[in-house]
Coordinates of C-alpha atoms in Angstrom, one line a residue:
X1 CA -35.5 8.6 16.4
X2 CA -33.0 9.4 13.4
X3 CA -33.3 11.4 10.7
X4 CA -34.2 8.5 8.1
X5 CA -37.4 7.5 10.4
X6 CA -38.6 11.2 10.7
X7 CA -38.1 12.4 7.3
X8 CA -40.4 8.9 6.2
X9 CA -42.9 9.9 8.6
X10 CA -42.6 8.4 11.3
X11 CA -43.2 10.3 14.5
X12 CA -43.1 9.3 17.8
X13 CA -45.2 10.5 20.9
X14 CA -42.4 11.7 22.8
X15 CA -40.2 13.4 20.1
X16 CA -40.6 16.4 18.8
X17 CA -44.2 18.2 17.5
X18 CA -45.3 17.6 13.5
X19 CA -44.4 21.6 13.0
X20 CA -40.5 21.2 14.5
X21 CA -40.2 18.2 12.6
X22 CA -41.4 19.5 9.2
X23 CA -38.6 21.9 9.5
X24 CA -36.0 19.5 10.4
X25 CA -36.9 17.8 7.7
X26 CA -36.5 20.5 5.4
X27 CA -33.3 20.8 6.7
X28 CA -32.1 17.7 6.5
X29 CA -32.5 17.8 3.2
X30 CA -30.3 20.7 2.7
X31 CA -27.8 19.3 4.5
X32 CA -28.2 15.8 3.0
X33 CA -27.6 17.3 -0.4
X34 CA -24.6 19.6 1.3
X35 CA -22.9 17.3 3.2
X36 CA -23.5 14.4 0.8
X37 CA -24.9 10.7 1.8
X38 CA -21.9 9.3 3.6
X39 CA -20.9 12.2 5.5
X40 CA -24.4 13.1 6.9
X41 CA -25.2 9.4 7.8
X42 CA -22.0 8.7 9.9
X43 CA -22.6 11.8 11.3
X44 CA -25.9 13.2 11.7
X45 CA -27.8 10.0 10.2
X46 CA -28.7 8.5 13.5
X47 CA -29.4 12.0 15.4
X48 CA -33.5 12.7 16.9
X49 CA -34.9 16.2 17.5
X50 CA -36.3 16.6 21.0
X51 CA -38.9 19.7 22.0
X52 CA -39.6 21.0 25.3
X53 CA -41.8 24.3 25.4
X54 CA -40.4 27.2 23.2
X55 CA -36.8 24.6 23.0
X56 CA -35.5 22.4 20.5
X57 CA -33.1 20.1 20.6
X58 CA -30.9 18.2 18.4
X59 CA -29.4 14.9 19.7
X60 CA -26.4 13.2 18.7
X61 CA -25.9 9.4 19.3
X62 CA -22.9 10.1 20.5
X63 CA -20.6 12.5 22.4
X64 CA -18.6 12.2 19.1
X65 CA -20.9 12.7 16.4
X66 CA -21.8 16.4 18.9
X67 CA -18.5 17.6 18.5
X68 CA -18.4 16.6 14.8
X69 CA -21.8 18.5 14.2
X70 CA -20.9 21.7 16.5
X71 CA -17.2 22.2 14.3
X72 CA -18.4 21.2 11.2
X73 CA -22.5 21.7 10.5
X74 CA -24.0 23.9 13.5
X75 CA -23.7 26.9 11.9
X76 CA -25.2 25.8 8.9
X77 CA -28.1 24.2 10.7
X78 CA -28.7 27.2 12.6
X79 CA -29.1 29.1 9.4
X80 CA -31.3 26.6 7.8
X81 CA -33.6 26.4 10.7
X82 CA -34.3 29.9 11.3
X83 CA -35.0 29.9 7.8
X84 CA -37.7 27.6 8.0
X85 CA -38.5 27.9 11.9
X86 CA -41.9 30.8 11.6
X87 CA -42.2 30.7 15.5
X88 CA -38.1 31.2 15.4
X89 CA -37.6 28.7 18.2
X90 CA -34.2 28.3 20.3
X91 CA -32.4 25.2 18.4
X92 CA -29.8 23.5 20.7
X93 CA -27.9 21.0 20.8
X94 CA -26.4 17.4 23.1
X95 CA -25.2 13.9 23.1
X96 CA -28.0 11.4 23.9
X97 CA -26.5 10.9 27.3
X98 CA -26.3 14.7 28.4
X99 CA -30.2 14.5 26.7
X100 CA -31.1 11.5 28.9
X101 CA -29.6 12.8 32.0
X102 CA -31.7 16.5 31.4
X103 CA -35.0 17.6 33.5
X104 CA -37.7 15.7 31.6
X105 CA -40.4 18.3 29.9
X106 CA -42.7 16.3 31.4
X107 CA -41.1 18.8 34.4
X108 CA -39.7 16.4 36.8
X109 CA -35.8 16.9 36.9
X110 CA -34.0 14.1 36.3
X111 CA -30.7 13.2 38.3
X112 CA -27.8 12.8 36.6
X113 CA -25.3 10.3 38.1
X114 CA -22.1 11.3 39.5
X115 CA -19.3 10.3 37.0
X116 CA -16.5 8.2 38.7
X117 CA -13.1 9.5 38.1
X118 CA -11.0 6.9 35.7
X119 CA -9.4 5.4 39.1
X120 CA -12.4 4.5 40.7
X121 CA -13.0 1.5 38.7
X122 CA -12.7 -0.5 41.9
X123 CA -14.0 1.7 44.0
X124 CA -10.5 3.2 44.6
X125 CA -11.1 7.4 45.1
X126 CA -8.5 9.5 43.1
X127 CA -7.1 11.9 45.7
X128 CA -4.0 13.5 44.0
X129 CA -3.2 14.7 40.7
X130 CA -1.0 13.0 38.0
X131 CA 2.4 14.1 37.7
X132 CA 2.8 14.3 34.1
X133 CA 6.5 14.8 34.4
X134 CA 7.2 12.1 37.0
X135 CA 4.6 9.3 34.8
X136 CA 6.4 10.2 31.5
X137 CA 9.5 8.3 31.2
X138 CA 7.0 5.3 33.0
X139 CA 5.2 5.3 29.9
X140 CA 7.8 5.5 27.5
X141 CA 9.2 2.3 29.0
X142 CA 5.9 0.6 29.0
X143 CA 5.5 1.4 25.5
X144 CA 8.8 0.6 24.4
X145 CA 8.2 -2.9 26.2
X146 CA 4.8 -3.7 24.5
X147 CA 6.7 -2.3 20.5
X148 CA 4.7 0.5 20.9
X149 CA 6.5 3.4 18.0
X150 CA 6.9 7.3 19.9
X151 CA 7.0 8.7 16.4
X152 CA 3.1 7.6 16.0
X153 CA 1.0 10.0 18.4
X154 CA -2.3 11.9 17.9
X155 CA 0.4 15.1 17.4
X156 CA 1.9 13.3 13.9
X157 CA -1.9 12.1 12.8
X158 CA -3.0 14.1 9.4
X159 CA -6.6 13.7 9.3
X160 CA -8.8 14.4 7.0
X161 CA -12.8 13.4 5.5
X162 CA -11.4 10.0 5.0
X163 CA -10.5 9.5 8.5
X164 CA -11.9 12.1 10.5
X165 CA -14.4 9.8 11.8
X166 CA -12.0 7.2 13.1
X167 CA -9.7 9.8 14.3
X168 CA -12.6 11.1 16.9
X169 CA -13.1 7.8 18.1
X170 CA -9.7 6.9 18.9
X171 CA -9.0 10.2 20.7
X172 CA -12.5 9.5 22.7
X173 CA -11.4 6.1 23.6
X174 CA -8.2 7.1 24.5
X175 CA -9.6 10.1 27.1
X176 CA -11.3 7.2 28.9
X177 CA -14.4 8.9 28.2
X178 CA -17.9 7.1 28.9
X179 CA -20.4 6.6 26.2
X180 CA -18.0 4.1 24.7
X181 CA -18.8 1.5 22.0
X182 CA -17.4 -2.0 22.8
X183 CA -15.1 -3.5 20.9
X184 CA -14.2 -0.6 18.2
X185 CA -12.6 -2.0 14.9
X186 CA -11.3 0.1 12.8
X187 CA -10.5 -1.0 8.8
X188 CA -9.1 0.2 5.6
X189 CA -6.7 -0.7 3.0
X190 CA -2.8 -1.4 3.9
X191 CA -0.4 1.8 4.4
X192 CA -3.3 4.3 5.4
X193 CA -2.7 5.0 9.3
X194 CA -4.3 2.4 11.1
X195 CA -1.1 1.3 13.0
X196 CA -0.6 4.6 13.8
X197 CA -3.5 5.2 15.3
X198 CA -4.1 2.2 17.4
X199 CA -0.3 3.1 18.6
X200 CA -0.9 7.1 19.6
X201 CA -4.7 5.6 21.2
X202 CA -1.9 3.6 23.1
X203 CA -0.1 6.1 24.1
X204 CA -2.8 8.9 24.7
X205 CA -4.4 6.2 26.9
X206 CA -1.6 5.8 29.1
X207 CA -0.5 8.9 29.9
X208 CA -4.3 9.9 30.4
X209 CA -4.6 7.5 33.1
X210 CA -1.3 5.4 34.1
X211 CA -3.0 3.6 36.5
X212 CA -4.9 2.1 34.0
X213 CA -3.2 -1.5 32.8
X214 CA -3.3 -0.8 28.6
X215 CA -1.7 -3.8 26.1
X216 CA -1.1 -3.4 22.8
X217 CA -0.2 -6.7 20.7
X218 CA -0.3 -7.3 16.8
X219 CA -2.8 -10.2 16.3
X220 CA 0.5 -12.5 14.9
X221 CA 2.5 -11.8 18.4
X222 CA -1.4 -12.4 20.1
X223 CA -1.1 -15.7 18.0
X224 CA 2.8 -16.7 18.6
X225 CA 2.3 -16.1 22.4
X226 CA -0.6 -18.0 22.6
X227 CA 1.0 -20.9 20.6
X228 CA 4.0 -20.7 23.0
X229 CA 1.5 -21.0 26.4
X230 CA 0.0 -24.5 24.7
X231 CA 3.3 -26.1 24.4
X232 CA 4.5 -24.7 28.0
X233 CA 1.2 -25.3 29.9
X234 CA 0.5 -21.8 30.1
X235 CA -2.6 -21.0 29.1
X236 CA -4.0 -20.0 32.4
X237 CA -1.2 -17.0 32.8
X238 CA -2.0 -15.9 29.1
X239 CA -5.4 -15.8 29.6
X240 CA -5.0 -13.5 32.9
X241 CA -2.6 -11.2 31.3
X242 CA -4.6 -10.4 29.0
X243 CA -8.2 -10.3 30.5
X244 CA -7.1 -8.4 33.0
X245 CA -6.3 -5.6 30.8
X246 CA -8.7 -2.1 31.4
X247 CA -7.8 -1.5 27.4
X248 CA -6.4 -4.1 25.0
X249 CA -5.6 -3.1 21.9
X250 CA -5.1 -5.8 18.5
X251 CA -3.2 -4.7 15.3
X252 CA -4.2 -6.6 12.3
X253 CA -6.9 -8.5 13.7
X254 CA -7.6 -10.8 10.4
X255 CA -4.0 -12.7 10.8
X256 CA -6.3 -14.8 12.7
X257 CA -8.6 -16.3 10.1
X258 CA -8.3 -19.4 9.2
X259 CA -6.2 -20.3 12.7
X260 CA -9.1 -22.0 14.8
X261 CA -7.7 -22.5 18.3
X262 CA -6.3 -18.9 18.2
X263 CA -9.7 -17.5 16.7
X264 CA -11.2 -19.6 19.9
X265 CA -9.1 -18.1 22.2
X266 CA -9.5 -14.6 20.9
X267 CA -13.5 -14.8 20.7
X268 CA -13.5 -15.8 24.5
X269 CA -11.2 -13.6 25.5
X270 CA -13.4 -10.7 23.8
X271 CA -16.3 -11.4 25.5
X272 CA -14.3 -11.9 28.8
X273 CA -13.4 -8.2 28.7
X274 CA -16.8 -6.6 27.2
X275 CA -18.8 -8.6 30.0
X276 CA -16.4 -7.1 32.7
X277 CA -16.6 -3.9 30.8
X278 CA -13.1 -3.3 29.7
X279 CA -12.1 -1.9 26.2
X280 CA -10.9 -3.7 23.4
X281 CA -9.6 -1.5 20.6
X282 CA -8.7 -3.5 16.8
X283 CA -7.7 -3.0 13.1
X284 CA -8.3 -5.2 10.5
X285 CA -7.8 -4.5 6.7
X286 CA -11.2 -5.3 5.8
X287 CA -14.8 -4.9 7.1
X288 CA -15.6 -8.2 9.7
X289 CA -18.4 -8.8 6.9
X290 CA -15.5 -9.8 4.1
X291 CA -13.0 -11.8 6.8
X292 CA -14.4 -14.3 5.0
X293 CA -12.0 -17.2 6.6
X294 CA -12.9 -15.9 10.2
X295 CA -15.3 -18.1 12.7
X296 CA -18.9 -16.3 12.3
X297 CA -19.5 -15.9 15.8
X298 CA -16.2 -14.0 16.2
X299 CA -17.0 -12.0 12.9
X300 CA -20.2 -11.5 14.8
X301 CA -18.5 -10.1 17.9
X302 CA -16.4 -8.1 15.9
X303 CA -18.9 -6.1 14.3
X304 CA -21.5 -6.3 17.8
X305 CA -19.4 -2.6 18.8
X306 CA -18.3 0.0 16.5
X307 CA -17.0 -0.8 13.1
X308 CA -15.0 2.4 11.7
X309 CA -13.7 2.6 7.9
X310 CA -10.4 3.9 7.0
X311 CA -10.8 5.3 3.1
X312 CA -8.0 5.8 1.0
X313 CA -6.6 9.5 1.8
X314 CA -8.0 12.0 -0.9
X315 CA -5.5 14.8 -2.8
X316 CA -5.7 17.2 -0.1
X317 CA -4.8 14.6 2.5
X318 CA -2.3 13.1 1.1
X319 CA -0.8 17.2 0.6
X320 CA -1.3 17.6 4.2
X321 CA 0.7 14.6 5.1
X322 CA 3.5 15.4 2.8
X323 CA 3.7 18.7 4.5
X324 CA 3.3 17.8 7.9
X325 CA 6.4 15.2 7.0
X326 CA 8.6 17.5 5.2
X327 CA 8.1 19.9 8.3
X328 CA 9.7 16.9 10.5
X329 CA 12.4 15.6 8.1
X330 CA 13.2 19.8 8.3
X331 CA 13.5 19.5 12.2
X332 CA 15.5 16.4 12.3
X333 CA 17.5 17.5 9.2
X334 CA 18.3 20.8 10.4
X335 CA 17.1 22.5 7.0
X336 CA 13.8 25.0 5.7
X337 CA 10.7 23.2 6.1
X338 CA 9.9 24.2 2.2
X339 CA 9.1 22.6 -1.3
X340 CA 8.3 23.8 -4.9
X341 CA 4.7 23.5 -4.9
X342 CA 4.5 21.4 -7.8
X343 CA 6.7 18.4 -7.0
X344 CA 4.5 18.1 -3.6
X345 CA 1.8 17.8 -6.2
X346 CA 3.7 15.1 -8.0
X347 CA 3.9 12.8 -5.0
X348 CA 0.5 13.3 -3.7
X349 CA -0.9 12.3 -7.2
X350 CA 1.3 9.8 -8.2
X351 CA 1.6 7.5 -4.6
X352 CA -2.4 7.3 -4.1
X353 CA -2.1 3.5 -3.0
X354 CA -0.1 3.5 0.7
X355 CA 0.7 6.9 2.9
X356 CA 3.8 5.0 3.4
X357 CA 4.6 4.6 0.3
X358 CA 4.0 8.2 -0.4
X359 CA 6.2 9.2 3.0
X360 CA 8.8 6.9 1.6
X361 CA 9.1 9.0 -1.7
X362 CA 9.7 12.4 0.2
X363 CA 12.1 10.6 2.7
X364 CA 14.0 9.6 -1.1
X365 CA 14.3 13.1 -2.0
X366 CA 15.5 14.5 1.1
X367 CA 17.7 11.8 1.2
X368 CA 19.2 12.7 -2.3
X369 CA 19.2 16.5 -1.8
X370 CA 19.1 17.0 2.0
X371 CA 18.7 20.7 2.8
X372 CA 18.3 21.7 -1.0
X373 CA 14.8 19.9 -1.8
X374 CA 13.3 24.0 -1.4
X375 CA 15.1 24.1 -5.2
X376 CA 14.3 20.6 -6.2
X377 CA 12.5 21.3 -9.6
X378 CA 9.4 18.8 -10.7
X379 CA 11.8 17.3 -13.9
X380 CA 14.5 16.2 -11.1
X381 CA 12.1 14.8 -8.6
X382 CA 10.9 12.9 -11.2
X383 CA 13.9 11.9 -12.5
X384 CA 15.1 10.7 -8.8
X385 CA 12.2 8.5 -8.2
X386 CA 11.6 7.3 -11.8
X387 CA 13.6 3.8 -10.7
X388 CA 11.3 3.3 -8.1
X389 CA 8.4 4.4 -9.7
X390 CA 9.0 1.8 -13.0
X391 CA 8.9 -0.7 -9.9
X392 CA 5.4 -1.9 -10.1
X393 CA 3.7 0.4 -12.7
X394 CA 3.0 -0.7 -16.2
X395 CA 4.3 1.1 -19.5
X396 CA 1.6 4.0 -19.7
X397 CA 1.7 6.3 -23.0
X398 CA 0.6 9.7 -24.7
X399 CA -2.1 7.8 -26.5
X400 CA -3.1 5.4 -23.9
X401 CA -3.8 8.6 -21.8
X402 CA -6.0 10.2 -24.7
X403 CA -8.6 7.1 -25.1
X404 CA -8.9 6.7 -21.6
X405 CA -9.8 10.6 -21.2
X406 CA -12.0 10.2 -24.1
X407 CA -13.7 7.8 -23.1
X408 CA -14.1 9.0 -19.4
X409 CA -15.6 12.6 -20.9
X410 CA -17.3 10.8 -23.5
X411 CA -15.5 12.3 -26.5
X412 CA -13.5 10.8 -29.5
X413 CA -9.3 10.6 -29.1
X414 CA -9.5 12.7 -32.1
X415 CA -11.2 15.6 -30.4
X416 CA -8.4 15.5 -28.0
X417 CA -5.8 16.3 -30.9
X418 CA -8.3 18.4 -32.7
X419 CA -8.0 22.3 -33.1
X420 CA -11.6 22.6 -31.2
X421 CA -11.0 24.9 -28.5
X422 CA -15.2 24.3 -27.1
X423 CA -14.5 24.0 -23.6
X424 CA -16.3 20.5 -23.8
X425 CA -13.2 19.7 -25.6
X426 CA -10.8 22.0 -24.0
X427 CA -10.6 20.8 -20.3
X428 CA -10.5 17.1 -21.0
X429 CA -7.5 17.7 -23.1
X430 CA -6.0 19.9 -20.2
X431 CA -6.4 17.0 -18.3
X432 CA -4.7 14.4 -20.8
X433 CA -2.1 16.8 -20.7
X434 CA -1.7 16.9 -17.3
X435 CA -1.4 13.0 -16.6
X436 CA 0.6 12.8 -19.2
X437 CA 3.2 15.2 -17.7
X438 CA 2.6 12.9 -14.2
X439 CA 3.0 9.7 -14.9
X440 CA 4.7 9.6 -18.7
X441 CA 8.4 10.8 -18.8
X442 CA 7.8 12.6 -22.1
X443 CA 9.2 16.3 -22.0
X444 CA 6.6 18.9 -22.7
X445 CA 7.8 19.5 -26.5
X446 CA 7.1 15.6 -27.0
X447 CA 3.8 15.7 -25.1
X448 CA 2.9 18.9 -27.4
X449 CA 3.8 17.0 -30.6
X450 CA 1.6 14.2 -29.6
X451 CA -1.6 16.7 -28.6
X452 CA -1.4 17.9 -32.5
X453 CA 1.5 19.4 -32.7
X454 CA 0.8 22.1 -29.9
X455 CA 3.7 24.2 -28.3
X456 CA 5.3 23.1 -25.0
X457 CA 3.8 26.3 -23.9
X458 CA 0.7 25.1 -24.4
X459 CA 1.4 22.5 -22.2
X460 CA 2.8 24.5 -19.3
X461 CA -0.1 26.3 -19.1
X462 CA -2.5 23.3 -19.0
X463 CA -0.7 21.5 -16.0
X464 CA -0.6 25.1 -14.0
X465 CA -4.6 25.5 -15.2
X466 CA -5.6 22.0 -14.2
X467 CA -3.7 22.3 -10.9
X468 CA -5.0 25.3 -10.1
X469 CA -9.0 24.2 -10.4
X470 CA -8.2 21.1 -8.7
X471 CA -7.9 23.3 -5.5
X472 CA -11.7 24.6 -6.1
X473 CA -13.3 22.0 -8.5
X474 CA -13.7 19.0 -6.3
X475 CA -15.5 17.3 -9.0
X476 CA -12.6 18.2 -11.3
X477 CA -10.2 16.6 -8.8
X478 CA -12.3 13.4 -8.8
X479 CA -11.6 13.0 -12.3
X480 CA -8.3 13.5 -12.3
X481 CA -7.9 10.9 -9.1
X482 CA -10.0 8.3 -11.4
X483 CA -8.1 8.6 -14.1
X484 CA -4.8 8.2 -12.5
X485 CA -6.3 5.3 -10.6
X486 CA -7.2 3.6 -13.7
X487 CA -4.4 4.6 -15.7
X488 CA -1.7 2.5 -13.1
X489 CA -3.9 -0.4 -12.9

């Protein structure tokens, strides 16, 4: 039973008692108002509390969502529950399976089934131990062959709350780990990792277990290969390559819409592999329910698994990948892994829209400056990227900045140029001050002129001061994301 059927009531006979539950509840609620509404239902939102004797325990749906709770939640819980807990009971904590496979309070044990080592698929024992050495330059062959990219791995993956979820799953799939969900799709908007994880799963996969047979394919070389085995009379050997995969893996999943003898031939071959219970790993850019222009019934299967969303990468992200890139550019490059803090801050604000995008831009100034971007100041950054950035964003001003933070804070523009120092008044016009200085290319005397007349000190101080709460003021950094959001169009 999950959380949203106990806290409504519901209760069933072989759960936990009405006393454990009433202070599960109470915790949930805590942690529901903690964690917030999407984090606790992809992670704890489908967990049941089990009771045997003076023991309680806490289930996770999956091997996954265990792990997340343990790092992330269990110590929280723990202090919630004993708390609320009078009789102070032992609180633990499993995956469904481990759950399942437990001595039954009813006080019969139950067996647990031996686990079959990853190369006893086919009844085939595993009787020596990999040699990762000897299976590595294997791999990186295979890979090569099927377009896989080395520089995408687990080891170069930034992740973060938008993509922690996704992240778990592909490293579980990859482990060849049981408990899987069949097929996993993951989706999110263009340029925010999910070709690079579908390639490290790849990878991961295959040096886990290189007896396994894993293909990788975008869905327009799926489609191209497929058209090619009509015309020669092959599509007997296409189908057999690929459904004899153990993992088969499908970049860009919704080129397919729209083509119907390839969307026939994918559906087929998806159920071909789930039936025989191989894996089938894909990315789409949208949810299956908005592939509009997809079959139904393949939409159906799509979504029959695990369907994992990608979300834009937040401000602290999109700092953690700039950093983990600079750090590589630096080994390549031969130079200080280092930057001013503030033009980091620059890129990860202004290139919200594509991590590639936002890559590209560092790659621009290393380029320009090589070893020297540890002196690169925020006014020459700027000034190297200002031809790309007048690429696709519209003419935004001073004052089109103020009534747009007026009106987000509900205030007047006027306020904003105003001598009211209320902080009401006061932050907002920190904040106008600060986009202007990120996206305008007015100098800080001409953005003071244009906030009545104020000093370009005045200025200073309110980029530094809104940078500086952004660190600790999530809903302050929400604002300013908005705003910039809304601001480029």
């Amino acid at each position: 039973m999950g959380f949203r059927s106990m806290t409504s009531g519901g209760v069933a006979g072989a759960m936990a008692s009405a006393p454990a539950l009433a202070v599960w509840s109470k915790t949930c609620l805590v942690l529901k108002r903690e964690l917030g509404d999407a984090t606790f239902g992809s992670w704890l939102g489908q967990a049941s509390l089990r009771e045997s004797g003076d023991e309680v325990c806490v289930v996770a749906a999956t091997g996954i969502a265990r792990d997340w709770i343990r790092h992330n939640a269990w110590r929280r819980i723990g202090e919630l529950w004993a708390q609320n807990d009078p009789l102070g009971r032992r609180l633990d904590l499993k995956s469904r399976m481990e759950a399942d496979a437990a001595p039954s309070p009813a006080g019969g044990p139950v067996a647990k089934a031996p686990t079959p080592g990853p190369a006893t698929a086919h009844g085939v024992a595993k009787v020596f131990e990999i040699d990762a050495e000897a299976v590595a330059p294997i791999v990186a062959r295979q890979g090569r062959q099927q377009g896989l990219q080395e520089r995408y791995s687990f080891d170069t993956f930034v992740s973060g709350p938008a993509n922690e979820f996704a992240f778990a799953v592909a490293r579980r799939v990859a482990s060849w780990a049981d408990g899987h969900f069949n097929p996993v799709l993951f989706h999110g908007p263009y340029g925010f990792g999910k070709t690079h994880l579908l390639n490290a799963l790849a990878w991961e996969a295959m040096r886990a277990e290189p007896t396994k047979r894993v293909v990788y394919l975008s869905a327009e070389r799926f489609t191209s290969t497929f058209v090619k085995a009509l015309q020669d009379k092959q599509t007997q050997a296409f189908k057999e390559d690929l459904r004899n995969a153990d993992l088969l893996l499908i970049d860009d999943v919704h080129f397919v819409a729209g083509k119907t003898q390839t969307q026939e031939e994918l559906f087929h071959t998806l159920i071909a592999l789930v039936e025989d219970g191989r894996r089938v790993v894909l990315t789409a850019d949208r949810s299956p329910t908005e592939l509009s222009e997809m079959e139904p019934r393949l939409r159906s299967h799509l979504q029959a698994g695990l369907v994992c969303g990608i979300e834009p990468a937040d401000r602290t992200l999109r700092l953690g990948i700039l950093e983990r890139k600079l750090h590589t550019l630096a080994h390549q490059g031969g130079f200080v892994p280092a930057a001013r803090a503030e033009v980091l801050q620059f890129l990860a604000d202004r290139f919200t829209d594509s991590v590639r995008e936002l890559e590209g831009a560092l790659n621009t100034l290393v380029a320009r400056v090589s070893g020297d971007i540890a002196r690169l100041t925020l006014d020459e950054a700027q000034a190297i990227l200002r031809p790309h950035l007048s690429v696709n964003e519209r003419k935004v001003t001073v004052d089109m900045i103020q009534k747009m933070v007026a009106e987000h804070f509900g205030l007047k523009q006027a306020d904003l140029i105003s001598e009211r120092r209320a902080r009401a008044v006061a932050r907002p016009r920190q904040v106008a001050m600060w986009l202007a200085k990120q996206i305008t290319t007015r100098s800080l005397p001409d953005i003071g002129r244009r906030f009545g007349g104020r000093d370009h000190t005045t200025v200073l101080h309110a980029v530094r001061r809104i940078e500086a709460l952004k660190a600790d003021d999530p809903a302050l950094a929400r604002d300013c994301d908005v705003l910039l959001r809304k601001l480029r169009g």
